[in-house]
CSV table of C-alpha atoms in Angstrom, one decimal:
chain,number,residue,atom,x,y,z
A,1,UNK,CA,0.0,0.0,0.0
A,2,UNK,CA,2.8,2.3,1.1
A,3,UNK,CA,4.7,1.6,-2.2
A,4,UNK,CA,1.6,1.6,-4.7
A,5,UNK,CA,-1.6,3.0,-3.3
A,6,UNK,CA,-0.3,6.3,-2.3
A,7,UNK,CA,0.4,7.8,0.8
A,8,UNK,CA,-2.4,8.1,3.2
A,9,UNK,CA,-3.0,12.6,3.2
A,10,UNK,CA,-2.9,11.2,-0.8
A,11,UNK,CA,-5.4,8.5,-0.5
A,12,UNK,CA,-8.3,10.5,2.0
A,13,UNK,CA,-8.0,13.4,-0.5
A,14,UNK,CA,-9.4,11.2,-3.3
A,15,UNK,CA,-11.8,9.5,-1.3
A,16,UNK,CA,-13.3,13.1,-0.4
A,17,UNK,CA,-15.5,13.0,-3.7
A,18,UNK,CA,-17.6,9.7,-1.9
A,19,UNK,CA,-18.8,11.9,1.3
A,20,UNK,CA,-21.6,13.7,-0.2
A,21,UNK,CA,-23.0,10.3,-1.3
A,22,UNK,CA,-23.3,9.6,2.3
A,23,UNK,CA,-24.8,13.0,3.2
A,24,UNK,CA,-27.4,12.9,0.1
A,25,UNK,CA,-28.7,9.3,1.8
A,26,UNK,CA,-28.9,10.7,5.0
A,27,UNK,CA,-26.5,8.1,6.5
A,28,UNK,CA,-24.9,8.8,9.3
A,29,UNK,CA,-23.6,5.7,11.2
A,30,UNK,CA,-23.6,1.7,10.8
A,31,UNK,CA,-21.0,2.0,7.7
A,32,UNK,CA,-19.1,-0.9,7.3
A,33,UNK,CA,-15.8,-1.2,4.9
A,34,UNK,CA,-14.9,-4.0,3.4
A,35,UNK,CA,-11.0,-4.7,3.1
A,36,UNK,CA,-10.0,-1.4,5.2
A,37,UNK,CA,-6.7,-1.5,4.8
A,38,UNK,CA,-4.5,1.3,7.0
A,39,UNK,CA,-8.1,2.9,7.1
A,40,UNK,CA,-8.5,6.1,5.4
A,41,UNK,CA,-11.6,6.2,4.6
A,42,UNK,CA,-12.7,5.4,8.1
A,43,UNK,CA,-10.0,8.4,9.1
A,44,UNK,CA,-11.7,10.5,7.1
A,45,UNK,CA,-15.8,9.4,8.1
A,46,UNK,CA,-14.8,9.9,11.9
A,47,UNK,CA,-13.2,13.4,11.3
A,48,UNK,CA,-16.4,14.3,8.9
A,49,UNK,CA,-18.8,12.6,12.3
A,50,UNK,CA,-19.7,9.7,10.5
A,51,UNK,CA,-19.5,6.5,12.2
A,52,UNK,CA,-17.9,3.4,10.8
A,53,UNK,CA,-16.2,0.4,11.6
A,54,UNK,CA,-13.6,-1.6,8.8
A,55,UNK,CA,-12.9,-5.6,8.4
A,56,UNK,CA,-9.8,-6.5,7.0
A,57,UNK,CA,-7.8,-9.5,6.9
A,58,UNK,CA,-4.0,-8.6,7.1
A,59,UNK,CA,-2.9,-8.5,11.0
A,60,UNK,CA,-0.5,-5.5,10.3
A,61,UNK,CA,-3.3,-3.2,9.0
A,62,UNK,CA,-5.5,-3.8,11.4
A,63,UNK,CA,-3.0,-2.8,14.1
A,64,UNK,CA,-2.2,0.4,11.8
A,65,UNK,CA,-5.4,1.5,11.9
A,66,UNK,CA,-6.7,0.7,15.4
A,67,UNK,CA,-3.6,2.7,16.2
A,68,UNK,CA,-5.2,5.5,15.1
A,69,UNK,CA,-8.4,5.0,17.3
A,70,UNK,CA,-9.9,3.1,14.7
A,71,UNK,CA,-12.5,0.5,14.8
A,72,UNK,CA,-11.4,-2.3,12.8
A,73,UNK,CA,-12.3,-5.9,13.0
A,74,UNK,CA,-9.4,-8.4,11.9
A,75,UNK,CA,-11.6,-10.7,9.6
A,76,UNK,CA,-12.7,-12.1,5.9
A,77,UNK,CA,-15.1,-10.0,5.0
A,78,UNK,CA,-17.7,-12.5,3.8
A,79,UNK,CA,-17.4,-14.3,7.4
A,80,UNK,CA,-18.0,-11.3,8.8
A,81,UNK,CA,-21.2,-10.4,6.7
A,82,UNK,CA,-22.5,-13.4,7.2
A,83,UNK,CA,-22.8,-13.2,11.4
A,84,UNK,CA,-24.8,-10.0,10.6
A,85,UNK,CA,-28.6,-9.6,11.2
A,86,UNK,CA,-30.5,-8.6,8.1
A,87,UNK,CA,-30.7,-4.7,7.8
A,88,UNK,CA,-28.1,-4.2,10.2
A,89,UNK,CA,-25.9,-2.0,7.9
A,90,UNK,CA,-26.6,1.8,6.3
A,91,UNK,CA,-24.1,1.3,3.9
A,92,UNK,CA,-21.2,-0.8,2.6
A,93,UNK,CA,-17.8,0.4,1.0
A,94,UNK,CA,-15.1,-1.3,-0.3
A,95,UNK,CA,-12.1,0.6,-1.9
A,96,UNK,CA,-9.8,-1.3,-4.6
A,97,UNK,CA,-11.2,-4.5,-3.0
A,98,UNK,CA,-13.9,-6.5,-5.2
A,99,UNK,CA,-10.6,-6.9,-8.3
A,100,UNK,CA,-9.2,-9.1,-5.2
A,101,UNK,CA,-12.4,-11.5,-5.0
A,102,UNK,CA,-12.8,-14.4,-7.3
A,103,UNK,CA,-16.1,-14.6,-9.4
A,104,UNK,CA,-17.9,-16.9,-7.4
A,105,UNK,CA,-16.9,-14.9,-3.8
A,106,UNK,CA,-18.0,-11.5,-6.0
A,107,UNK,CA,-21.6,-12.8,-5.9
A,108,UNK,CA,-21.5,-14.1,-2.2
A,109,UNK,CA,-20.3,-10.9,-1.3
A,110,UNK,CA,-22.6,-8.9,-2.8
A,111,UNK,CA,-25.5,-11.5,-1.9
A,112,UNK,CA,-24.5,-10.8,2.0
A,113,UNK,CA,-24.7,-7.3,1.7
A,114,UNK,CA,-28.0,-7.2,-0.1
A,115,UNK,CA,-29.3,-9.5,2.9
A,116,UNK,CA,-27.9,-6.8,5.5
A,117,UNK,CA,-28.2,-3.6,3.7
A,118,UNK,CA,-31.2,-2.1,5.5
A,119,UNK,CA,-33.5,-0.5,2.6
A,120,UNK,CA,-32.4,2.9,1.1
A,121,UNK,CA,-28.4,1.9,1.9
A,122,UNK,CA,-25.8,2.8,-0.2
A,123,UNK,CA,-22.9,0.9,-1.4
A,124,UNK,CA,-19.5,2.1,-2.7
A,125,UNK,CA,-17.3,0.0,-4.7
A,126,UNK,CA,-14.1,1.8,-6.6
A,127,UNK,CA,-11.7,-0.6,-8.4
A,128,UNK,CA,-9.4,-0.1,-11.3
A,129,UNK,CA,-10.5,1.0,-14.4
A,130,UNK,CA,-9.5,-1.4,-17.2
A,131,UNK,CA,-11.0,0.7,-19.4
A,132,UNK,CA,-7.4,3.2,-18.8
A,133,UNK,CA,-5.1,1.2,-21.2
A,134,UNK,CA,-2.2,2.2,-18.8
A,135,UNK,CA,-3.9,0.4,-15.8
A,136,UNK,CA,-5.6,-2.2,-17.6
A,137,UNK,CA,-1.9,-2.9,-19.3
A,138,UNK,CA,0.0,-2.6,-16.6
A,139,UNK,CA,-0.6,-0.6,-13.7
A,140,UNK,CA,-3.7,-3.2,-12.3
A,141,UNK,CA,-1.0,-5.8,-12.5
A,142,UNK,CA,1.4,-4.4,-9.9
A,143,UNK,CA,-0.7,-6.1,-7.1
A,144,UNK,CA,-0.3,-9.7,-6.8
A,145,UNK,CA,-3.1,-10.5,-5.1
A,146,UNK,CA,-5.5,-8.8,-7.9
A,147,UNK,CA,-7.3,-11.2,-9.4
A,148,UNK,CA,-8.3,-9.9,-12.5
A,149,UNK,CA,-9.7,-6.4,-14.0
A,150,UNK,CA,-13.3,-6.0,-13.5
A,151,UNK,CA,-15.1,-4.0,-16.6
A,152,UNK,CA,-17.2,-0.9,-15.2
A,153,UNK,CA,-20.2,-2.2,-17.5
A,154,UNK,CA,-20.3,-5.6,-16.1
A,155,UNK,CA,-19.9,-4.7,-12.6
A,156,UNK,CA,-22.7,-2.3,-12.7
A,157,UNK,CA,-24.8,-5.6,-14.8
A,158,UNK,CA,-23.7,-8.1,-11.6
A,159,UNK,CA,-25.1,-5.3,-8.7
A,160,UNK,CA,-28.4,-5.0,-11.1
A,161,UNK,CA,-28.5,-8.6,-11.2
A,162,UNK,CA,-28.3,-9.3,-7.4
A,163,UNK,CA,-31.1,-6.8,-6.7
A,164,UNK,CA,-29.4,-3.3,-6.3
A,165,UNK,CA,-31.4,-0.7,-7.4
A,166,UNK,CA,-29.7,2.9,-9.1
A,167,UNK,CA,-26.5,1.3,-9.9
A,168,UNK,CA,-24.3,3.9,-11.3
A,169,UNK,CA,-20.7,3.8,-12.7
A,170,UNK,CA,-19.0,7.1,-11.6
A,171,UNK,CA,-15.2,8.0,-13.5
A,172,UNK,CA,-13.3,9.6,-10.3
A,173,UNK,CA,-9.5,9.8,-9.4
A,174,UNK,CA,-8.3,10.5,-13.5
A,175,UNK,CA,-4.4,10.4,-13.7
A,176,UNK,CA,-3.1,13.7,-14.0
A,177,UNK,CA,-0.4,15.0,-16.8
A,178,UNK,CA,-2.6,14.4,-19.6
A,179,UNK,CA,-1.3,15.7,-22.8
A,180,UNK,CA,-4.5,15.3,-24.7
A,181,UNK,CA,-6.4,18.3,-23.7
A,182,UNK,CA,-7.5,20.1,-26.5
A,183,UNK,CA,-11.6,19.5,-27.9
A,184,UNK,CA,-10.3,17.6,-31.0
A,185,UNK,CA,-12.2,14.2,-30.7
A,186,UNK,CA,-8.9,12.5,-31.1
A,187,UNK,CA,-7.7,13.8,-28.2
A,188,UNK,CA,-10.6,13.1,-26.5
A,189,UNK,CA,-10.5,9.4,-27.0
A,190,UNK,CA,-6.6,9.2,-26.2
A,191,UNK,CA,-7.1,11.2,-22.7
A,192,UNK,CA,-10.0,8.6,-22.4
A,193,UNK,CA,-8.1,5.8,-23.2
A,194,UNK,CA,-4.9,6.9,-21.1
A,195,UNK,CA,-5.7,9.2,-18.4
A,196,UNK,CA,-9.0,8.6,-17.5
């Protein structure tokens, strides 16, 4: 994380843009997220007065982030769902998490949170965009434990699927430096293709 994700002033700045979802929904507390990680986002919720808590597997990220006075649970996620009641949670976020799952897990996942996503909750999901030749070439692949690229189109066809309603695919975070800034459709496509 410290090598590839960003630092973590780096990481709560882009993760800004998902606050006035929260606020829009009137959510306030019982936010859950999914594969934590040193915890940013829940950084960020408590100094905003939202209340959250994070799962996450890996031992030294859990002790990162409850070092910070951090609620985090040291679990699999999908273990973790499934000991929930149903409508126990006001939303679920998972950030560059769901391109770690294998199909099959994907669904359970997402089938847990339906079950304990009270109605009108929100889920968050941001992953990779394959549709960026530079990260769908190369950039997705400097994480091991990425399983594969996930296509924006199919993702938001899955959440439909398993019974989430308004499913929208947002293009946030763009890589900056882009050359291709002029209104020429060309250059349209390439920043698209490249920087998006």
């Amino acid at each position: 994380a410290d090598e590839f994700r960003g630092g973590r002033e780096e990481v709560k700045e882009g993760l800004k843009v998902y606050l006035p979802l929260l606020k829009a929904a009137g959510i306030e507390d019982n936010i859950l997220d999914i594969g934590c990680g040193r915890g940013e986002w829940l950084e960020l919720l408590k100094e905003e007065g939202f209340k959250g808590r994070g799962v996450e597997t890996n031992r030294l990220m859990c002790e990162r982030a409850r070092e910070r006075g951090l609620e985090v649970i040291e679990e699999d996620a999908l273990s973790y769902l499934r000991n929930l009641p149903n409508d126990s949670l006001s939303a679920v976020t998972g950030f560059h998490f769901i391109e770690h799952l294998a199909f099959e897990t994907l669904i359970e996942l997402l089938d847990e949170i339906t079950r304990t996503l009270r109605p009108g909750g929100l889920v968050i999901f941001e992953t990779p965009n394959p549709k960026n030749l530079v990260v769908g070439a190369c950039n997705f692949y400097s994480d091991p434990t990425h399983v594969k690229p996930l296509f924006p189109e199919t993702v938001r066809f899955i959440l439909g699927h398993r019974g989430f309603a308004d499913v929208r695919v947002e293009y946030v975070n763009p890589v900056g430096g882009s050359p291709f800034k002029d209104e020429s459709e060309s250059s349209k496509a390439l920043d698209s293709w490249f920087y998006s």
